PDB file of C-alpha atoms in Angstrom:
ATOM      1  CA  MET A   1     -10.256  85.343 -10.380  1.00  0.00           C
ATOM      2  CA  GLU A   2      -8.247  84.974 -13.542  1.00  0.00           C
ATOM      3  CA  TYR A   3      -8.707  81.753 -15.471  1.00  0.00           C
ATOM      4  CA  ASN A   4      -6.020  81.757 -18.118  1.00  0.00           C
ATOM      5  CA  TYR A   5      -6.109  78.198 -19.410  1.00  0.00           C
ATOM      6  CA  LYS A   6      -6.296  76.876 -22.921  1.00  0.00           C
ATOM      7  CA  LEU A   7      -9.888  75.775 -23.513  1.00  0.00           C
ATOM      8  CA  LEU A   8     -11.274  73.471 -26.167  1.00  0.00           C
ATOM      9  CA  LYS A   9     -14.764  74.002 -27.529  1.00  0.00           C
ATOM     10  CA  ALA A  10     -16.919  70.871 -27.771  1.00  0.00           C
ATOM     11  CA  ASN A  11     -20.508  69.733 -28.046  1.00  0.00           C
ATOM     12  CA  VAL A  12     -22.122  67.174 -25.775  1.00  0.00           C
ATOM     13  CA  GLU A  13     -22.885  63.849 -27.455  1.00  0.00           C
ATOM     14  CA  ASP A  14     -23.877  61.672 -24.528  1.00  0.00           C
ATOM     15  CA  ILE A  15     -24.370  62.083 -20.782  1.00  0.00           C
ATOM     16  CA  CYS A  16     -22.971  58.891 -19.309  1.00  0.00           C
ATOM     17  CA  ASN A  17     -23.808  59.656 -15.665  1.00  0.00           C
ATOM     18  CA  ASN A  18     -23.806  62.639 -13.332  1.00  0.00           C
ATOM     19  CA  LEU A  19     -20.023  62.973 -13.468  1.00  0.00           C
ATOM     20  CA  ILE A  20     -19.030  61.807 -16.954  1.00  0.00           C
ATOM     21  CA  ILE A  21     -20.055  63.047 -20.403  1.00  0.00           C
ATOM     22  CA  ASP A  22     -18.903  62.287 -23.952  1.00  0.00           C
ATOM     23  CA  ALA A  23     -18.294  65.237 -26.233  1.00  0.00           C
ATOM     24  CA  ARG A  24     -17.138  66.016 -29.756  1.00  0.00           C
ATOM     25  CA  LEU A  25     -14.350  68.551 -30.243  1.00  0.00           C
ATOM     26  CA  ASP A  26     -14.407  70.996 -33.149  1.00  0.00           C
ATOM     27  CA  ASP A  27     -11.783  68.891 -34.935  1.00  0.00           C
ATOM     28  CA  GLY A  28     -14.127  65.887 -34.841  1.00  0.00           C
ATOM     29  CA  GLN A  29     -12.379  63.998 -32.063  1.00  0.00           C
ATOM     30  CA  LYS A  30     -14.643  62.316 -29.508  1.00  0.00           C
ATOM     31  CA  VAL A  31     -13.476  62.687 -25.924  1.00  0.00           C
ATOM     32  CA  THR A  32     -14.700  61.850 -22.427  1.00  0.00           C
ATOM     33  CA  ALA A  33     -14.867  64.658 -19.863  1.00  0.00           C
ATOM     34  CA  PHE A  34     -15.240  64.765 -16.100  1.00  0.00           C
ATOM     35  CA  CYS A  35     -17.757  67.014 -14.317  1.00  0.00           C
ATOM     36  CA  GLY A  36     -16.591  68.330 -10.953  1.00  0.00           C
ATOM     37  CA  ALA A  37     -19.975  68.136  -9.223  1.00  0.00           C
ATOM     38  CA  PRO A  38     -22.946  65.754  -9.600  1.00  0.00           C
ATOM     39  CA  ASN A  39     -25.421  68.284 -10.986  1.00  0.00           C
ATOM     40  CA  ILE A  40     -23.140  69.923 -13.565  1.00  0.00           C
ATOM     41  CA  ALA A  41     -23.988  67.260 -16.164  1.00  0.00           C
ATOM     42  CA  GLU A  42     -27.691  67.994 -15.611  1.00  0.00           C
ATOM     43  CA  GLN A  43     -27.168  71.427 -17.168  1.00  0.00           C
ATOM     44  CA  CYS A  44     -26.281  69.659 -20.420  1.00  0.00           C
ATOM     45  CA  ARG A  45     -28.222  67.928 -23.133  1.00  0.00           C
ATOM     46  CA  GLN A  46     -27.156  66.546 -26.494  1.00  0.00           C
ATOM     47  CA  GLY A  47     -25.639  69.366 -28.540  1.00  0.00           C
ATOM     48  CA  THR A  48     -24.906  71.683 -25.604  1.00  0.00           C
ATOM     49  CA  THR A  49     -21.746  73.721 -26.126  1.00  0.00           C
ATOM     50  CA  ILE A  50     -19.137  73.144 -23.437  1.00  0.00           C
ATOM     51  CA  TRP A  51     -15.546  74.264 -22.942  1.00  0.00           C
ATOM     52  CA  LEU A  52     -13.006  71.698 -21.815  1.00  0.00           C
ATOM     53  CA  LYS A  53      -9.665  71.968 -20.057  1.00  0.00           C
ATOM     54  CA  ARG A  54      -7.189  69.154 -20.599  1.00  0.00           C
ATOM     55  CA  THR A  55      -5.683  67.855 -17.373  1.00  0.00           C
ATOM     56  CA  SER A  56      -1.931  68.025 -16.849  1.00  0.00           C
ATOM     57  CA  ASN A  57      -2.008  64.821 -14.769  1.00  0.00           C
ATOM     58  CA  PRO A  58      -0.515  62.052 -16.945  1.00  0.00           C
ATOM     59  CA  THR A  59      -2.075  59.287 -14.821  1.00  0.00           C
ATOM     60  CA  ARG A  60      -5.667  60.474 -15.183  1.00  0.00           C
ATOM     61  CA  LEU A  61      -7.795  58.143 -17.302  1.00  0.00           C
ATOM     62  CA  VAL A  62     -10.280  60.908 -18.130  1.00  0.00           C
ATOM     63  CA  LYS A  63      -8.090  63.575 -19.700  1.00  0.00           C
ATOM     64  CA  TYR A  64     -10.592  66.451 -19.872  1.00  0.00           C
ATOM     65  CA  ASN A  65     -12.523  68.487 -17.303  1.00  0.00           C
ATOM     66  CA  VAL A  66     -15.649  70.506 -18.047  1.00  0.00           C
ATOM     67  CA  ALA A  67     -14.661  74.119 -17.359  1.00  0.00           C
ATOM     68  CA  PHE A  68     -17.684  76.001 -18.730  1.00  0.00           C
ATOM     69  CA  ILE A  69     -21.153  75.176 -20.007  1.00  0.00           C
ATOM     70  CA  GLU A  70     -22.939  77.478 -22.425  1.00  0.00           C
ATOM     71  CA  VAL A  71     -26.738  77.468 -22.110  1.00  0.00           C
ATOM     72  CA  ASP A  72     -28.853  79.928 -24.111  1.00  0.00           C
ATOM     73  CA  GLY A  73     -25.846  82.179 -24.535  1.00  0.00           C
ATOM     74  CA  ILE A  74     -25.045  82.175 -20.795  1.00  0.00           C
ATOM     75  CA  LEU A  75     -21.718  80.862 -19.530  1.00  0.00           C
ATOM     76  CA  ILE A  76     -21.773  78.724 -16.389  1.00  0.00           C
ATOM     77  CA  PHE A  77     -18.451  78.203 -14.623  1.00  0.00           C
ATOM     78  CA  ALA A  78     -18.315  74.492 -13.875  1.00  0.00           C
ATOM     79  CA  ASN A  79     -15.300  73.925 -11.661  1.00  0.00           C
ATOM     80  CA  PRO A  80     -16.195  73.781  -7.945  1.00  0.00           C
ATOM     81  CA  LYS A  81     -12.596  73.424  -6.808  1.00  0.00           C
ATOM     82  CA  TYR A  82     -12.340  77.217  -7.087  1.00  0.00           C
ATOM     83  CA  ASP A  83     -15.175  77.931  -4.623  1.00  0.00           C
ATOM     84  CA  LYS A  84     -12.774  78.817  -1.815  1.00  0.00           C
ATOM     85  CA  GLN A  85     -10.660  81.071  -4.011  1.00  0.00           C
ATOM     86  CA  LEU A  86     -13.733  82.943  -5.234  1.00  0.00           C
ATOM     87  CA  PHE A  87     -14.931  83.545  -1.681  1.00  0.00           C
ATOM     88  CA  LEU A  88     -11.504  84.650  -0.458  1.00  0.00           C
ATOM     89  CA  GLU A  89     -11.049  87.135  -3.308  1.00  0.00           C
ATOM     90  CA  ALA A  90     -14.527  88.586  -2.734  1.00  0.00           C
ATOM     91  CA  PHE A  91     -13.814  88.967   0.992  1.00  0.00           C
ATOM     92  CA  GLU A  92     -10.454  90.628   0.389  1.00  0.00           C
ATOM     93  CA  ASN A  93     -12.040  93.003  -2.153  1.00  0.00           C
ATOM     94  CA  ASP A  94     -14.743  94.072   0.363  1.00  0.00           C
ATOM     95  CA  ILE A  95     -17.597  92.837  -1.843  1.00  0.00           C
ATOM     96  CA  LEU A  96     -19.369  90.908   0.913  1.00  0.00           C
ATOM     97  CA  ASP A  97     -21.227  93.419   3.103  1.00  0.00           C
ATOM     98  CA  GLU A  98     -22.418  90.703   5.511  1.00  0.00           C
ATOM     99  CA  PHE A  99     -18.867  90.251   6.762  1.00  0.00           C
ATOM    100  CA  ASP A 100     -17.878  93.914   7.141  1.00  0.00           C
ATOM    101  CA  LYS A 101     -17.095  93.595  10.845  1.00  0.00           C
ATOM    102  CA  TYR A 102     -14.425  90.973  10.182  1.00  0.00           C
ATOM    103  CA  ASP A 103     -10.989  92.011   8.986  1.00  0.00           C
ATOM    104  CA  GLU A 104      -9.158  88.691   8.832  1.00  0.00           C
ATOM    105  CA  CYS A 105      -9.874  85.486   6.918  1.00  0.00           C
ATOM    106  CA  THR A 106      -7.960  82.323   7.772  1.00  0.00           C
ATOM    107  CA  SER A 107      -8.131  79.109   5.764  1.00  0.00           C
ATOM    108  CA  LEU A 108      -8.930  75.969   7.754  1.00  0.00           C
ATOM    109  CA  GLU A 109      -7.951  73.625   4.934  1.00  0.00           C
ATOM    110  CA  ASN A 110      -5.224  71.879   6.933  1.00  0.00           C
ATOM    111  CA  GLU A 111      -6.997  71.904  10.290  1.00  0.00           C
ATOM    112  CA  GLU A 112      -8.114  68.403  11.249  1.00  0.00           C
ATOM    113  CA  ASP A 113     -10.829  69.610  13.608  1.00  0.00           C
ATOM    114  CA  ALA A 114     -12.396  71.931  10.997  1.00  0.00           C
ATOM    115  CA  CYS A 115     -14.530  69.023   9.698  1.00  0.00           C
ATOM    116  CA  GLY A 116     -14.799  70.533   6.217  1.00  0.00           C
ATOM    117  CA  ILE A 117     -15.363  74.182   7.178  1.00  0.00           C
ATOM    118  CA  ASP A 118     -13.299  76.336   4.804  1.00  0.00           C
ATOM    119  CA  PHE A 119     -12.574  79.592   6.645  1.00  0.00           C
ATOM    120  CA  VAL A 120     -12.773  81.390   9.953  1.00  0.00           C
ATOM    121  CA  LEU A 121     -13.301  85.158   9.856  1.00  0.00           C
ATOM    122  CA  SER A 122     -12.233  87.151  12.897  1.00  0.00           C
ATOM    123  CA  ASN A 123     -11.711  90.646  14.289  1.00  0.00           C
ATOM    124  CA  SER A 124      -9.955  92.415  17.154  1.00  0.00           C
ATOM    125  CA  LYS A 125     -12.992  91.935  19.423  1.00  0.00           C
ATOM    126  CA  GLY A 126     -12.555  88.182  19.300  1.00  0.00           C
ATOM    127  CA  GLU A 127     -15.693  87.631  17.220  1.00  0.00           C
ATOM    128  CA  LYS A 128     -15.615  84.761  14.766  1.00  0.00           C
ATOM    129  CA  CYS A 129     -17.567  83.511  11.783  1.00  0.00           C
ATOM    130  CA  PHE A 130     -17.014  80.072  10.253  1.00  0.00           C
ATOM    131  CA  VAL A 131     -17.683  79.770   6.521  1.00  0.00           C
ATOM    132  CA  TYR A 132     -18.277  76.850   4.167  1.00  0.00           C
ATOM    133  CA  ALA A 133     -18.271  77.845   0.473  1.00  0.00           C
ATOM    134  CA  THR A 134     -19.993  75.769  -2.213  1.00  0.00           C
ATOM    135  CA  SER A 135     -21.462  76.265  -5.689  1.00  0.00           C
ATOM    136  CA  ILE A 136     -25.058  75.649  -6.758  1.00  0.00           C
ATOM    137  CA  TYR A 137     -25.769  75.031 -10.435  1.00  0.00           C
ATOM    138  CA  SER A 138     -29.487  74.337 -10.817  1.00  0.00           C
ATOM    139  CA  LYS A 139     -31.827  77.008 -12.188  1.00  0.00           C
ATOM    140  CA  ARG A 140     -35.607  77.255 -12.576  1.00  0.00           C
ATOM    141  CA  GLY A 141     -37.037  80.256 -14.308  1.00  0.00           C
ATOM    142  CA  SER A 142     -35.156  83.217 -12.873  1.00  0.00           C
ATOM    143  CA  TYR A 143     -34.118  81.389  -9.681  1.00  0.00           C
ATOM    144  CA  ALA A 144     -30.913  79.653  -8.698  1.00  0.00           C
ATOM    145  CA  VAL A 145     -32.341  76.706  -6.753  1.00  0.00           C
ATOM    146  CA  PHE A 146     -30.891  74.565  -3.985  1.00  0.00           C
ATOM    147  CA  PRO A 147     -30.223  72.078  -2.505  1.00  0.00           C
ATOM    148  CA  HIS A 148     -29.580  69.530  -5.218  1.00  0.00           C
ATOM    149  CA  THR A 149     -27.908  66.751  -3.275  1.00  0.00           C
ATOM    150  CA  ILE A 150     -26.130  66.269   0.011  1.00  0.00           C
ATOM    151  CA  ASN A 151     -23.434  63.817   1.003  1.00  0.00           C
ATOM    152  CA  PHE A 152     -22.023  62.625   4.311  1.00  0.00           C
ATOM    153  CA  PHE A 153     -19.233  65.196   4.046  1.00  0.00           C
ATOM    154  CA  GLU A 154     -21.675  68.107   3.926  1.00  0.00           C
ATOM    155  CA  MET A 155     -23.805  66.607   6.688  1.00  0.00           C
ATOM    156  CA  LYS A 156     -20.662  66.551   8.826  1.00  0.00           C
ATOM    157  CA  VAL A 157     -19.963  70.188   7.901  1.00  0.00           C
ATOM    158  CA  PHE A 158     -23.481  71.208   8.973  1.00  0.00           C
ATOM    159  CA  GLU A 159     -23.156  69.317  12.255  1.00  0.00           C
ATOM    160  CA  GLU A 160     -19.850  71.029  13.009  1.00  0.00           C
ATOM    161  CA  MET A 161     -21.287  74.443  12.161  1.00  0.00           C
ATOM    162  CA  MET A 162     -24.260  73.922  14.459  1.00  0.00           C
ATOM    163  CA  LYS A 163     -21.860  72.936  17.249  1.00  0.00           C
ATOM    164  CA  ARG A 164     -19.813  76.091  16.740  1.00  0.00           C
ATOM    165  CA  LYS A 165     -22.964  78.194  16.669  1.00  0.00           C
ATOM    166  CA  LYS A 166     -23.826  76.856  20.127  1.00  0.00           C
ATOM    167  CA  GLN A 167     -20.356  77.914  21.235  1.00  0.00           C
ATOM    168  CA  GLY A 168     -21.146  81.508  20.283  1.00  0.00           C
ATOM    169  CA  ALA A 169     -19.686  81.927  16.799  1.00  0.00           C
ATOM    170  CA  GLU A 170     -21.475  82.966  13.628  1.00  0.00           C
ATOM    171  CA  VAL A 171     -21.697  80.232  10.997  1.00  0.00           C
ATOM    172  CA  CYS A 172     -22.420  80.658   7.299  1.00  0.00           C
ATOM    173  CA  VAL A 173     -22.907  78.472   4.240  1.00  0.00           C
ATOM    174  CA  PHE A 174     -21.820  80.688   1.352  1.00  0.00           C
ATOM    175  CA  LEU A 175     -23.608  79.620  -1.842  1.00  0.00           C
ATOM    176  CA  ILE A 176     -22.044  80.603  -5.155  1.00  0.00           C
ATOM    177  CA  SER A 177     -24.209  80.697  -8.278  1.00  0.00           C
ATOM    178  CA  PRO A 178     -21.475  80.615 -10.962  1.00  0.00           C
ATOM    179  CA  ARG A 179     -23.588  82.376 -13.609  1.00  0.00           C
ATOM    180  CA  ASP A 180     -25.094  85.837 -14.087  1.00  0.00           C
ATOM    181  CA  ASP A 181     -28.671  85.090 -15.201  1.00  0.00           C
ATOM    182  CA  CYS A 182     -30.424  84.517 -11.850  1.00  0.00           C
ATOM    183  CA  LEU A 183     -32.459  87.239 -10.128  1.00  0.00           C
ATOM    184  CA  ASP A 184     -32.834  85.437  -6.787  1.00  0.00           C
ATOM    185  CA  ALA A 185     -32.085  82.100  -5.140  1.00  0.00           C
ATOM    186  CA  LYS A 186     -34.752  79.703  -3.903  1.00  0.00           C
ATOM    187  CA  PHE A 187     -34.791  76.876  -1.388  1.00  0.00           C
ATOM    188  CA  VAL A 188     -36.803  73.916  -2.739  1.00  0.00           C
ATOM    189  CA  TRP A 189     -37.945  70.592  -1.334  1.00  0.00           C
ATOM    190  CA  ASP A 190     -38.651  68.586  -4.479  1.00  0.00           C
ATOM    191  CA  ILE A 191     -35.141  67.846  -5.807  1.00  0.00           C
ATOM    192  CA  SER A 192     -33.917  65.907  -2.769  1.00  0.00           C
ATOM    193  CA  THR A 193     -35.962  65.722   0.410  1.00  0.00           C
ATOM    194  CA  LEU A 194     -32.914  64.387   2.267  1.00  0.00           C
ATOM    195  CA  ALA A 195     -30.795  67.377   1.249  1.00  0.00           C
ATOM    196  CA  SER A 196     -33.627  69.824   1.910  1.00  0.00           C
ATOM    197  CA  GLY A 197     -34.221  68.364   5.349  1.00  0.00           C
ATOM    198  CA  ALA A 198     -30.533  68.754   6.221  1.00  0.00           C
ATOM    199  CA  VAL A 199     -30.494  72.375   5.045  1.00  0.00           C
ATOM    200  CA  TYR A 200     -33.734  73.161   6.876  1.00  0.00           C
ATOM    201  CA  ASN A 201     -32.408  71.641  10.096  1.00  0.00           C
ATOM    202  CA  ALA A 202     -29.154  73.604   9.795  1.00  0.00           C
ATOM    203  CA  ALA A 203     -31.037  76.860   9.181  1.00  0.00           C
ATOM    204  CA  GLN A 204     -33.318  76.195  12.149  1.00  0.00           C
ATOM    205  CA  ASN A 205     -30.220  75.756  14.311  1.00  0.00           C
ATOM    206  CA  GLY A 206     -28.567  79.043  13.415  1.00  0.00           C
ATOM    207  CA  VAL A 207     -26.630  78.320  10.216  1.00  0.00           C
ATOM    208  CA  ASN A 208     -26.917  81.346   7.950  1.00  0.00           C
ATOM    209  CA  PHE A 209     -27.262  80.725   4.193  1.00  0.00           C
ATOM    210  CA  ILE A 210     -26.060  83.471   1.830  1.00  0.00           C
ATOM    211  CA  CYS A 211     -26.004  83.357  -1.976  1.00  0.00           C
ATOM    212  CA  TYR A 212     -24.058  85.442  -4.492  1.00  0.00           C
ATOM    213  CA  SER A 213     -23.973  85.288  -8.277  1.00  0.00           C
ATOM    214  CA  CYS A 214     -20.917  85.735 -10.487  1.00  0.00           C
ATOM    215  CA  ASN A 215     -19.725  87.612 -13.518  1.00  0.00           C
ATOM    216  CA  VAL A 216     -18.375  84.929 -15.813  1.00  0.00           C
ATOM    217  CA  ASP A 217     -16.273  84.879 -18.932  1.00  0.00           C
ATOM    218  CA  LYS A 218     -13.696  82.370 -20.125  1.00  0.00           C
ATOM    219  CA  ASN A 219     -10.779  84.365 -18.696  1.00  0.00           C
ATOM    220  CA  CYS A 220     -12.179  85.752 -15.464  1.00  0.00           C
ATOM    221  CA  ILE A 221     -14.766  84.727 -12.866  1.00  0.00           C
ATOM    222  CA  GLU A 222     -15.669  86.944  -9.952  1.00  0.00           C
ATOM    223  CA  ILE A 223     -18.382  87.074  -7.323  1.00  0.00           C
ATOM    224  CA  ASP A 224     -20.598  90.002  -8.171  1.00  0.00           C
ATOM    225  CA  HIS A 225     -23.811  90.618  -6.227  1.00  0.00           C
ATOM    226  CA  LYS A 226     -26.014  89.084  -3.578  1.00  0.00           C
ATOM    227  CA  LEU A 227     -29.126  87.070  -4.428  1.00  0.00           C
ATOM    228  CA  ASP A 228     -32.031  87.120  -2.005  1.00  0.00           C
ATOM    229  CA  ILE A 229     -32.937  83.609  -0.858  1.00  0.00           C
ATOM    230  CA  LEU A 230     -36.642  82.789  -1.014  1.00  0.00           C
ATOM    231  CA  TYR A 231     -37.986  80.086   1.300  1.00  0.00           C
TER     232      TYR A 231
END
């Protein structure tokens, strides 16, 4: 996925909450930036280098979005609104071996009864797989770890996926680790027991969890290779 936007280098000055940080641009200007997911700000500390994209929306009060975070020389892509595009490009480029038997991918974005599920994969045999794509940002040691949090929207997605599993379809939560420094992914209980319980229940009821990491630079992000998930 090409990402050809003008980016501004900055350093974190203050983490206001899990969605808002204050940063200092290279020209000395202090700005406020929005993080697209609750645990993106947790990757930052005072002095962390980040890359900001200025919004084109004139009515937005917070004029900057965090596009990338740089931690120990590693770039982390920090814009979850591209999760669906990353999955779709990987599917169309035949990177995802788990879905080899499917030859068509249809977006469910405008389907009211999709309940948050992003895609349905299908083939000529009538087989279907429903997919929800989402990024995970947390890392411990060499592991990308999840879940971090869960909201009512994702609980509804899991419930809908379990229902469709009972109807005979495959269902998959596709986890994207938007960085290239993780060897495996790991399910953990100690970040949020509520989120972990929801994931555990979904897995016990047939929801398949798959995780892939990404190659990341400031002009291109692409899903690269599968991470084993350790439970």
